Amino acid sequence: MSGTETTGIQAPSRAEYCVVACAEAWRDAGEVLASPMGTVPAIGARLARLTFSPELLLTDGEALLIADTPAVGAKAGNVEGWLPFRQHLTLTATGRRHVMMGASQIDRHGNQNISCIGDWARPARQLLGVRGAPVNTLNNPTSYWVPKHSARVFVEHVDMVSGVGYDRAAAAGPSATRFHRIPEVVSNLGVFDFETPDRTMRLRSLHPGVSLEQVTGATGFALTVPDEVPFTREPTAAELRLIREVIDPEGLREREVPA
């Protein structure tokens, strides 16, 4: 039994399970730059740095490397370096970075779309644009965070490829596959990876309180589902204290993933 069950601490919320799942993406990552996009991934990266990945590099979200680990939204108290955009790109191209991006669409092979919805020639919705997604996916580990899991996001085919999935990387050849890796996809329902023979999406774990039927019903393609699907691991009492009192005392995580 974990400390959350023996010390009278309030049970973890869905958002806190998501935070722990995101943090696990950076477990034992070593001295690499964590680039979390989204509130829950930002909390997860800070949690990883304060626990099992102390060498992880963090920025203030702009151009400063920070030596301390401030609460989300708080100003850093100890700056250890300057990381302007050109140097950030160098880190990306040399693989010394693990980014957790969002996804407006993602398919069974891990192709991600943040550019547009509908036909590229005449889209129904214009989104962020490709940004750095192709370089991210071909040069450094790229995970994804989806706060609202639905069949509109988890689709059979993305409308436009921004981040490169396993099938397209393989089709492009060794220059594309050499450093290509998508460690995990975390949503408000569960955790997913691509550890299958054909590199298609697999359900790794369900968040407590979520059923398999909920996940498959909210996914627009057939997931690989193991015979026994574990639950996402529970945060320890120490991790809950860090999340609630140190990293996110304002409870911003609960706004991104409501109870």
Coordinates of C-alpha atoms in Angstrom, one line a residue:
M1 CA 0.0 0.0 0.0
S2 CA 1.2 3.5 -0.7
G3 CA 1.7 6.3 1.7
T4 CA -1.5 8.0 0.4
E5 CA -3.5 5.1 1.9
T6 CA -1.7 5.0 5.3
T7 CA -1.3 8.6 6.3
G8 CA -4.8 10.1 5.7
I9 CA -3.7 12.2 2.7
Q10 CA -6.5 13.1 0.3
A11 CA -6.7 10.5 -2.5
P12 CA -5.0 11.5 -5.7
S13 CA -7.1 13.3 -8.3
R14 CA -7.2 12.4 -12.0
A15 CA -5.0 15.4 -12.7
E16 CA -2.4 14.1 -10.3
Y17 CA -2.3 10.7 -11.9
C18 CA -1.7 12.6 -15.2
V19 CA 1.1 14.6 -13.6
V20 CA 2.8 11.4 -12.5
A21 CA 2.4 9.8 -15.9
C22 CA 4.0 12.8 -17.5
A23 CA 6.8 12.9 -15.0
E24 CA 7.6 9.2 -15.9
A25 CA 8.4 10.3 -19.4
W26 CA 11.6 12.0 -18.0
R27 CA 12.5 9.2 -15.5
D28 CA 16.3 8.8 -15.4
A29 CA 16.6 11.1 -18.5
G30 CA 20.0 12.4 -17.4
E31 CA 21.2 15.9 -18.4
V32 CA 18.7 16.7 -21.1
L33 CA 16.4 19.6 -21.6
A34 CA 12.8 19.0 -20.7
S35 CA 10.4 21.0 -22.8
P36 CA 6.9 20.4 -21.5
M37 CA 4.0 22.1 -23.3
G38 CA 0.9 22.4 -21.1
T39 CA 0.3 22.9 -17.4
V40 CA 0.2 19.2 -16.4
P41 CA 3.4 18.3 -18.4
A42 CA 5.1 21.4 -16.8
I43 CA 4.2 20.1 -13.3
G44 CA 5.3 16.6 -14.3
A45 CA 8.7 17.9 -15.5
R46 CA 9.3 19.7 -12.2
L47 CA 8.2 16.7 -10.2
A48 CA 10.7 14.5 -12.2
R49 CA 13.5 17.0 -11.4
L50 CA 12.7 17.1 -7.7
T51 CA 12.5 13.3 -7.4
F52 CA 14.0 10.7 -9.8
S53 CA 15.6 12.9 -12.5
P54 CA 17.7 15.5 -10.6
E55 CA 19.9 16.3 -13.6
L56 CA 17.0 17.3 -15.8
L57 CA 17.4 20.8 -17.3
L58 CA 14.4 23.2 -17.1
T59 CA 13.8 26.7 -18.6
D60 CA 11.6 29.5 -17.5
G61 CA 9.6 29.0 -20.6
E62 CA 11.5 31.7 -22.5
A63 CA 15.2 31.9 -22.7
L64 CA 16.7 31.2 -19.3
L65 CA 17.9 27.9 -17.9
I66 CA 16.9 27.7 -14.2
A67 CA 18.8 26.1 -11.4
D68 CA 15.9 26.0 -8.9
T69 CA 12.5 24.4 -9.4
P70 CA 9.9 27.1 -8.8
A71 CA 6.1 26.6 -8.7
V72 CA 4.3 26.8 -12.0
G73 CA 3.8 30.4 -12.9
A74 CA 6.4 31.7 -10.4
K75 CA 9.6 33.5 -11.3
A76 CA 12.8 31.5 -11.0
G77 CA 15.0 32.5 -8.1
N78 CA 18.3 31.0 -9.5
V79 CA 19.2 31.4 -13.2
E80 CA 22.1 29.3 -14.4
G81 CA 22.3 30.0 -18.1
W82 CA 20.9 31.7 -21.2
L83 CA 19.3 29.6 -23.9
P84 CA 18.3 31.8 -26.8
F85 CA 16.3 30.4 -29.7
R86 CA 19.2 29.5 -31.9
Q87 CA 20.9 27.5 -29.1
H88 CA 17.5 25.8 -28.3
L89 CA 17.4 24.7 -31.9
T90 CA 20.9 23.3 -31.6
L91 CA 19.9 21.2 -28.6
T92 CA 16.9 20.0 -30.6
A93 CA 19.0 19.0 -33.6
T94 CA 21.6 17.1 -31.4
G95 CA 19.0 15.1 -29.5
R96 CA 19.7 16.5 -26.1
R97 CA 16.0 17.4 -25.4
H98 CA 12.8 15.5 -24.6
V99 CA 9.8 17.6 -25.6
M100 CA 6.2 16.8 -24.6
M101 CA 4.0 18.4 -27.2
G102 CA 0.2 18.8 -27.6
A103 CA -1.7 17.2 -30.4
S104 CA -4.8 18.4 -32.1
Q105 CA -4.9 15.0 -33.9
I106 CA -2.8 11.9 -33.5
D107 CA -3.1 8.6 -35.3
R108 CA -2.3 5.0 -34.6
H109 CA 1.3 5.4 -35.9
G110 CA 2.0 8.5 -33.8
N111 CA 1.7 11.1 -36.6
Q112 CA 0.7 14.3 -35.0
N113 CA -1.2 17.3 -36.4
I114 CA -1.1 20.9 -34.9
S115 CA -1.5 22.6 -38.3
C116 CA -5.0 22.5 -39.6
I117 CA -8.3 20.6 -39.6
G118 CA -9.6 19.5 -43.0
D119 CA -8.1 19.6 -46.5
W120 CA -4.7 21.4 -46.4
A121 CA -5.6 23.3 -49.6
R122 CA -8.7 24.7 -47.9
P123 CA -8.8 23.9 -44.2
A124 CA -11.9 24.2 -42.1
R125 CA -9.7 25.2 -39.1
Q126 CA -6.3 26.9 -39.1
L127 CA -4.2 25.9 -36.0
L128 CA -0.7 26.7 -34.8
G129 CA 1.2 25.6 -37.9
V130 CA 3.8 22.9 -38.2
R131 CA 6.3 24.8 -35.9
G132 CA 9.2 22.7 -34.9
A133 CA 7.3 19.4 -34.8
P134 CA 9.2 17.6 -37.7
V135 CA 12.6 18.5 -36.3
N136 CA 11.5 17.5 -32.8
T137 CA 10.3 14.0 -33.9
L138 CA 13.3 13.2 -36.1
N139 CA 16.0 14.4 -33.7
N140 CA 14.9 14.0 -30.1
P141 CA 12.4 12.0 -28.0
T142 CA 8.9 13.5 -28.5
S143 CA 6.0 12.5 -26.2
Y144 CA 2.5 13.9 -26.3
W145 CA -0.1 15.3 -23.9
V146 CA -3.8 15.3 -24.7
P147 CA -6.0 16.7 -21.9
K148 CA -9.3 15.8 -23.5
H149 CA -9.2 12.3 -25.0
S150 CA -11.7 12.0 -27.8
A151 CA -12.2 10.4 -31.3
R152 CA -11.7 13.9 -32.7
V153 CA -8.1 13.9 -31.4
F154 CA -7.3 10.1 -31.7
V155 CA -8.0 9.7 -35.4
E156 CA -7.5 7.0 -38.1
H157 CA -5.5 9.5 -40.2
V158 CA -4.3 13.0 -39.3
D159 CA -5.4 15.7 -41.7
M160 CA -1.8 17.0 -42.0
V161 CA 1.4 15.5 -40.6
S162 CA 3.2 17.9 -38.3
G163 CA 5.1 15.5 -36.0
V164 CA 6.3 12.4 -37.8
G165 CA 5.0 9.0 -36.8
Y166 CA 6.6 5.6 -37.0
D167 CA 5.2 4.6 -40.4
R168 CA 6.3 7.8 -42.1
A169 CA 9.7 7.8 -40.5
A170 CA 10.2 4.2 -41.7
A171 CA 9.1 5.1 -45.2
A172 CA 11.7 8.0 -45.3
G173 CA 14.5 5.6 -44.4
P174 CA 17.4 5.4 -42.0
S175 CA 18.1 9.2 -41.9
A176 CA 14.6 9.6 -40.4
T177 CA 14.5 6.6 -38.1
R178 CA 18.0 6.9 -36.6
F179 CA 16.9 9.2 -33.7
H180 CA 13.1 8.9 -34.0
R181 CA 11.3 7.9 -30.8
I182 CA 7.9 8.6 -29.3
P183 CA 8.2 7.3 -25.7
E184 CA 4.6 7.9 -24.6
V185 CA 1.3 9.6 -25.1
V186 CA -0.5 10.7 -22.0
S187 CA -4.2 11.7 -22.0
N188 CA -6.8 12.3 -19.3
L189 CA -7.9 8.7 -19.7
G190 CA -4.6 6.7 -19.8
V191 CA -1.1 6.2 -21.0
F192 CA -0.1 4.9 -24.4
D193 CA 3.0 3.8 -26.3
F194 CA 4.1 2.2 -29.5
E195 CA 5.8 -0.9 -28.1
T196 CA 4.2 -3.2 -30.7
P197 CA 5.7 -5.2 -33.6
D198 CA 4.2 -2.8 -36.1
R199 CA 4.8 0.3 -34.0
T200 CA 1.1 1.1 -33.7
M201 CA -0.4 2.6 -30.5
R202 CA -0.8 0.4 -27.5
L203 CA -2.7 1.1 -24.3
R204 CA -0.1 0.9 -21.5
S205 CA -2.2 1.9 -18.5
L206 CA -5.6 3.2 -17.5
H207 CA -6.0 6.0 -15.0
P208 CA -7.9 4.8 -11.9
G209 CA -11.7 5.3 -12.4
V210 CA -11.4 4.9 -16.2
S211 CA -12.7 1.8 -18.0
L212 CA -11.4 0.1 -21.1
E213 CA -14.7 0.8 -22.8
Q214 CA -14.3 4.5 -22.1
V215 CA -10.9 4.6 -23.8
T216 CA -11.8 2.5 -26.9
G217 CA -15.0 4.4 -27.3
A218 CA -13.1 7.7 -27.3
T219 CA -10.5 6.5 -29.8
G220 CA -11.1 6.6 -33.5
F221 CA -9.0 3.6 -34.4
A222 CA -8.3 0.1 -33.0
L223 CA -5.8 0.2 -30.1
T224 CA -3.6 -2.6 -29.3
V225 CA -4.8 -3.7 -25.8
P226 CA -2.8 -6.2 -23.7
D227 CA -4.7 -9.1 -22.0
E228 CA -4.2 -7.3 -18.7
V229 CA -4.1 -3.6 -18.6
P230 CA -2.6 -2.1 -15.4
F231 CA -3.6 1.1 -13.8
T232 CA -1.3 4.1 -13.9
R233 CA 0.8 4.1 -10.8
E234 CA -0.3 6.1 -7.8
P235 CA 1.7 9.1 -6.7
T236 CA 3.5 8.6 -3.5
A237 CA 2.8 10.7 -0.4
A238 CA 6.0 12.6 -1.0
E239 CA 5.1 13.3 -4.6
L240 CA 1.6 14.5 -3.7
R241 CA 3.1 16.9 -1.2
L242 CA 5.5 18.3 -3.8
I243 CA 2.6 18.6 -6.4
R244 CA 0.2 20.2 -3.9
E245 CA 2.5 22.4 -1.8
V246 CA 5.6 23.1 -3.8
I247 CA 5.0 22.8 -7.6
D248 CA 1.3 23.7 -8.0
P249 CA -0.1 25.2 -4.8
E250 CA -2.6 27.2 -6.9
G251 CA -4.2 23.9 -8.2
L252 CA -3.8 24.8 -11.9
R253 CA -3.6 21.1 -12.7
E254 CA -7.3 20.7 -11.8
R255 CA -8.3 23.3 -14.3
E256 CA -6.6 21.4 -17.1
V257 CA -8.0 18.0 -16.0
P258 CA -11.2 18.7 -14.0
A259 CA -12.3 16.0 -11.5

